């Protein structure tokens, strides 16, 4: 008679499958909206407007957004104008 919590199952728990991670995705660093706002010296609302308007790519995680750090650098590089 088994006293373990498996209710008579003699099988060992099967390991969960491990999916390979895309090396390119493993290198991506994500920033919060607050971190993006701090880097760009704008309000969080401005960052939210940029994300919702499609100017800044972002990933939705639950109820919040994460912005790839490279997207912030690319945006600033493209927006940079040289004063003459």
mmCIF file of N, CA, C and O in Angstrom, residues 19-61:
data_model
loop_
_atom_site.group_PDB
_atom_site.id
_atom_site.type_symbol
_atom_site.label_atom_id
_atom_site.label_comp_id
_atom_site.label_asym_id
_atom_site.label_seq_id
_atom_site.Cartn_x
_atom_site.Cartn_y
_atom_site.Cartn_z
ATOM 1 N N UNK A 19 12.530 23.649 -24.150
ATOM 2 C CA UNK A 19 12.585 24.132 -25.523
ATOM 3 C C UNK A 19 13.839 24.972 -25.707
ATOM 4 O O UNK A 19 14.174 25.785 -24.852
ATOM 5 N N UNK A 20 14.533 24.785 -26.829
ATOM 6 C CA UNK A 20 15.735 25.590 -27.068
ATOM 7 C C UNK A 20 15.370 27.072 -27.214
ATOM 8 O O UNK A 20 14.332 27.419 -27.761
ATOM 9 N N UNK A 21 16.232 27.917 -26.695
ATOM 10 C CA UNK A 21 16.014 29.356 -26.766
ATOM 11 C C UNK A 21 16.769 29.906 -27.961
ATOM 12 O O UNK A 21 17.926 29.563 -28.182
ATOM 13 N N UNK A 22 16.090 30.746 -28.729
ATOM 14 C CA UNK A 22 16.739 31.404 -29.864
ATOM 15 C C UNK A 22 17.869 32.272 -29.322
ATOM 16 O O UNK A 22 17.637 33.141 -28.486
ATOM 17 N N UNK A 23 19.110 32.056 -29.759
ATOM 18 C CA UNK A 23 20.238 32.828 -29.231
ATOM 19 C C UNK A 23 20.051 34.337 -29.391
ATOM 20 O O UNK A 23 20.472 35.117 -28.538
ATOM 21 N N UNK A 24 19.391 34.760 -30.463
ATOM 22 C CA UNK A 24 19.170 36.196 -30.673
ATOM 23 C C UNK A 24 18.240 36.755 -29.600
ATOM 24 O O UNK A 24 18.435 37.862 -29.111
ATOM 25 N N UNK A 25 17.227 35.983 -29.215
ATOM 26 C CA UNK A 25 16.303 36.439 -28.177
ATOM 27 C C UNK A 25 16.947 36.399 -26.796
ATOM 28 O O UNK A 25 16.596 37.195 -25.926
ATOM 29 N N UNK A 26 17.875 35.494 -26.590
ATOM 30 C CA UNK A 26 18.539 35.390 -25.292
ATOM 31 C C UNK A 26 19.376 36.634 -25.006
ATOM 32 O O UNK A 26 19.620 36.961 -23.849
ATOM 33 N N UNK A 27 19.801 37.324 -26.043
ATOM 34 C CA UNK A 27 20.648 38.500 -25.886
ATOM 35 C C UNK A 27 19.862 39.792 -25.723
ATOM 36 O O UNK A 27 20.427 40.823 -25.406
ATOM 37 N N UNK A 28 18.549 39.764 -25.965
ATOM 38 C CA UNK A 28 17.734 40.985 -25.922
ATOM 39 C C UNK A 28 17.557 41.439 -24.487
ATOM 40 O O UNK A 28 17.214 40.648 -23.607
ATOM 41 N N UNK A 29 17.816 42.724 -24.254
ATOM 42 C CA UNK A 29 17.572 43.303 -22.938
ATOM 43 C C UNK A 29 16.329 44.177 -23.049
ATOM 44 O O UNK A 29 16.246 45.035 -23.925
ATOM 45 N N UNK A 30 15.373 43.949 -22.168
ATOM 46 C CA UNK A 30 14.136 44.707 -22.183
ATOM 47 C C UNK A 30 14.131 45.743 -21.075
ATOM 48 O O UNK A 30 14.662 45.507 -19.989
ATOM 49 N N UNK A 31 13.534 46.885 -21.366
ATOM 50 C CA UNK A 31 13.396 47.969 -20.397
ATOM 51 C C UNK A 31 11.926 48.186 -20.082
ATOM 52 O O UNK A 31 11.063 47.990 -20.932
ATOM 53 N N UNK A 32 11.650 48.626 -18.868
ATOM 54 C CA UNK A 32 10.286 49.000 -18.515
ATOM 55 C C UNK A 32 9.978 50.365 -19.104
ATOM 56 O O UNK A 32 10.890 51.096 -19.529
ATOM 57 N N UNK A 33 8.715 50.729 -19.101
ATOM 58 C CA UNK A 33 8.312 52.050 -19.597
ATOM 59 C C UNK A 33 8.990 53.139 -18.763
ATOM 60 O O UNK A 33 9.470 54.138 -19.301
ATOM 61 N N UNK A 34 9.072 52.938 -17.460
ATOM 62 C CA UNK A 34 9.725 53.928 -16.590
ATOM 63 C C UNK A 34 11.209 54.072 -16.927
ATOM 64 O O UNK A 34 11.745 55.195 -16.937
ATOM 65 N N UNK A 35 11.875 52.963 -17.231
ATOM 66 C CA UNK A 35 13.290 53.026 -17.601
ATOM 67 C C UNK A 35 13.482 53.735 -18.934
ATOM 68 O O UNK A 35 14.417 54.525 -19.095
ATOM 69 N N UNK A 36 12.602 53.464 -19.889
ATOM 70 C CA UNK A 36 12.676 54.144 -21.194
ATOM 71 C C UNK A 36 12.476 55.649 -20.989
ATOM 72 O O UNK A 36 13.211 56.465 -21.554
ATOM 73 N N UNK A 37 11.492 56.015 -20.184
ATOM 74 C CA UNK A 37 11.222 57.428 -19.918
ATOM 75 C C UNK A 37 12.438 58.103 -19.290
ATOM 76 O O UNK A 37 12.784 59.231 -19.655
ATOM 77 N N UNK A 38 13.114 57.414 -18.378
ATOM 78 C CA UNK A 38 14.294 57.981 -17.735
ATOM 79 C C UNK A 38 15.439 58.165 -18.732
ATOM 80 O O UNK A 38 16.106 59.212 -18.734
ATOM 81 N N UNK A 39 15.647 57.182 -19.607
ATOM 82 C CA UNK A 39 16.712 57.271 -20.610
ATOM 83 C C UNK A 39 16.446 58.423 -21.574
ATOM 84 O O UNK A 39 17.350 59.183 -21.919
ATOM 85 N N UNK A 40 15.186 58.569 -21.988
ATOM 86 C CA UNK A 40 14.830 59.583 -22.972
ATOM 87 C C UNK A 40 14.514 60.944 -22.346
ATOM 88 O O UNK A 40 14.326 61.914 -23.064
ATOM 89 N N UNK A 41 14.435 60.975 -21.015
ATOM 90 C CA UNK A 41 14.106 62.207 -20.285
ATOM 91 C C UNK A 41 12.747 62.751 -20.709
ATOM 92 O O UNK A 41 12.584 63.940 -20.976
ATOM 93 N N UNK A 42 11.756 61.845 -20.781
ATOM 94 C CA UNK A 42 10.373 62.202 -21.081
ATOM 95 C C UNK A 42 9.489 61.539 -20.027
ATOM 96 O O UNK A 42 9.965 60.750 -19.212
ATOM 97 N N UNK A 43 8.204 61.824 -20.066
ATOM 98 C CA UNK A 43 7.284 61.208 -19.110
ATOM 99 C C UNK A 43 6.925 59.782 -19.546
ATOM 100 O O UNK A 43 7.082 59.415 -20.722
ATOM 101 N N UNK A 44 6.432 59.002 -18.596
ATOM 102 C CA UNK A 44 5.964 57.656 -18.929
ATOM 103 C C UNK A 44 4.807 57.729 -19.920
ATOM 104 O O UNK A 44 4.705 56.890 -20.811
ATOM 105 N N UNK A 45 3.961 58.744 -19.788
ATOM 106 C CA UNK A 45 2.833 58.892 -20.707
ATOM 107 C C UNK A 45 3.324 59.074 -22.146
ATOM 108 O O UNK A 45 2.733 58.535 -23.083
ATOM 109 N N UNK A 46 4.407 59.810 -22.327
ATOM 110 C CA UNK A 46 4.982 59.990 -23.665
ATOM 111 C C UNK A 46 5.420 58.640 -24.233
ATOM 112 O O UNK A 46 5.174 58.342 -25.408
ATOM 113 N N UNK A 47 6.040 57.816 -23.410
ATOM 114 C CA UNK A 47 6.474 56.490 -23.865
ATOM 115 C C UNK A 47 5.255 55.642 -24.220
ATOM 116 O O UNK A 47 5.241 54.977 -25.267
ATOM 117 N N UNK A 48 4.219 55.675 -23.376
ATOM 118 C CA UNK A 48 2.996 54.925 -23.689
ATOM 119 C C UNK A 48 2.394 55.390 -25.008
ATOM 120 O O UNK A 48 1.944 54.578 -25.819
ATOM 121 N N UNK A 49 2.381 56.679 -25.265
ATOM 122 C CA UNK A 49 1.853 57.208 -26.536
ATOM 123 C C UNK A 49 2.673 56.685 -27.710
ATOM 124 O O UNK A 49 2.129 56.345 -28.764
ATOM 125 N N UNK A 50 3.998 56.655 -27.538
ATOM 126 C CA UNK A 50 4.875 56.170 -28.603
ATOM 127 C C UNK A 50 4.621 54.683 -28.874
ATOM 128 O O UNK A 50 4.593 54.254 -30.037
ATOM 129 N N UNK A 51 4.424 53.904 -27.816
ATOM 130 C CA UNK A 51 4.161 52.472 -27.975
ATOM 131 C C UNK A 51 2.815 52.257 -28.655
ATOM 132 O O UNK A 51 2.713 51.526 -29.645
ATOM 133 N N UNK A 52 1.783 52.922 -28.152
ATOM 134 C CA UNK A 52 0.440 52.748 -28.730
ATOM 135 C C UNK A 52 0.354 53.306 -30.146
ATOM 136 O O UNK A 52 -0.426 52.805 -30.963
ATOM 137 N N UNK A 53 1.151 54.330 -30.450
ATOM 138 C CA UNK A 53 1.145 54.919 -31.786
ATOM 139 C C UNK A 53 2.023 54.175 -32.786
ATOM 140 O O UNK A 53 2.084 54.541 -33.961
ATOM 141 N N UNK A 54 2.735 53.151 -32.331
ATOM 142 C CA UNK A 54 3.573 52.370 -33.232
ATOM 143 C C UNK A 54 4.950 52.953 -33.483
ATOM 144 O O UNK A 54 5.705 52.426 -34.297
ATOM 145 N N UNK A 55 5.296 54.038 -32.797
ATOM 146 C CA UNK A 55 6.624 54.639 -32.984
ATOM 147 C C UNK A 55 7.715 53.854 -32.262
ATOM 148 O O UNK A 55 8.884 53.918 -32.651
ATOM 149 N N UNK A 56 7.332 53.155 -31.182
ATOM 150 C CA UNK A 56 8.290 52.412 -30.373
ATOM 151 C C UNK A 56 7.783 50.978 -30.229
ATOM 152 O O UNK A 56 6.704 50.757 -29.675
ATOM 153 N N UNK A 57 8.539 49.988 -30.734
ATOM 154 C CA UNK A 57 8.092 48.601 -30.588
ATOM 155 C C UNK A 57 8.152 48.170 -29.127
ATOM 156 O O UNK A 57 9.022 48.623 -28.378
ATOM 157 N N UNK A 58 7.218 47.338 -28.729
ATOM 158 C CA UNK A 58 7.178 46.852 -27.356
ATOM 159 C C UNK A 58 6.504 45.490 -27.311
ATOM 160 O O UNK A 58 5.763 45.117 -28.213
ATOM 161 N N UNK A 59 6.776 44.773 -26.241
ATOM 162 C CA UNK A 59 6.173 43.473 -25.993
ATOM 163 C C UNK A 59 5.283 43.623 -24.774
ATOM 164 O O UNK A 59 5.681 44.226 -23.775
ATOM 165 N N UNK A 60 4.085 43.078 -24.865
ATOM 166 C CA UNK A 60 3.171 43.145 -23.731
ATOM 167 C C UNK A 60 3.420 41.934 -22.830
ATOM 168 O O UNK A 60 3.410 40.798 -23.288
ATOM 169 N N UNK A 61 3.665 42.198 -21.564
ATOM 170 C CA UNK A 61 3.878 41.151 -20.575
ATOM 171 C C UNK A 61 2.826 41.361 -19.495
ATOM 172 O O UNK A 61 2.944 42.279 -18.683
#
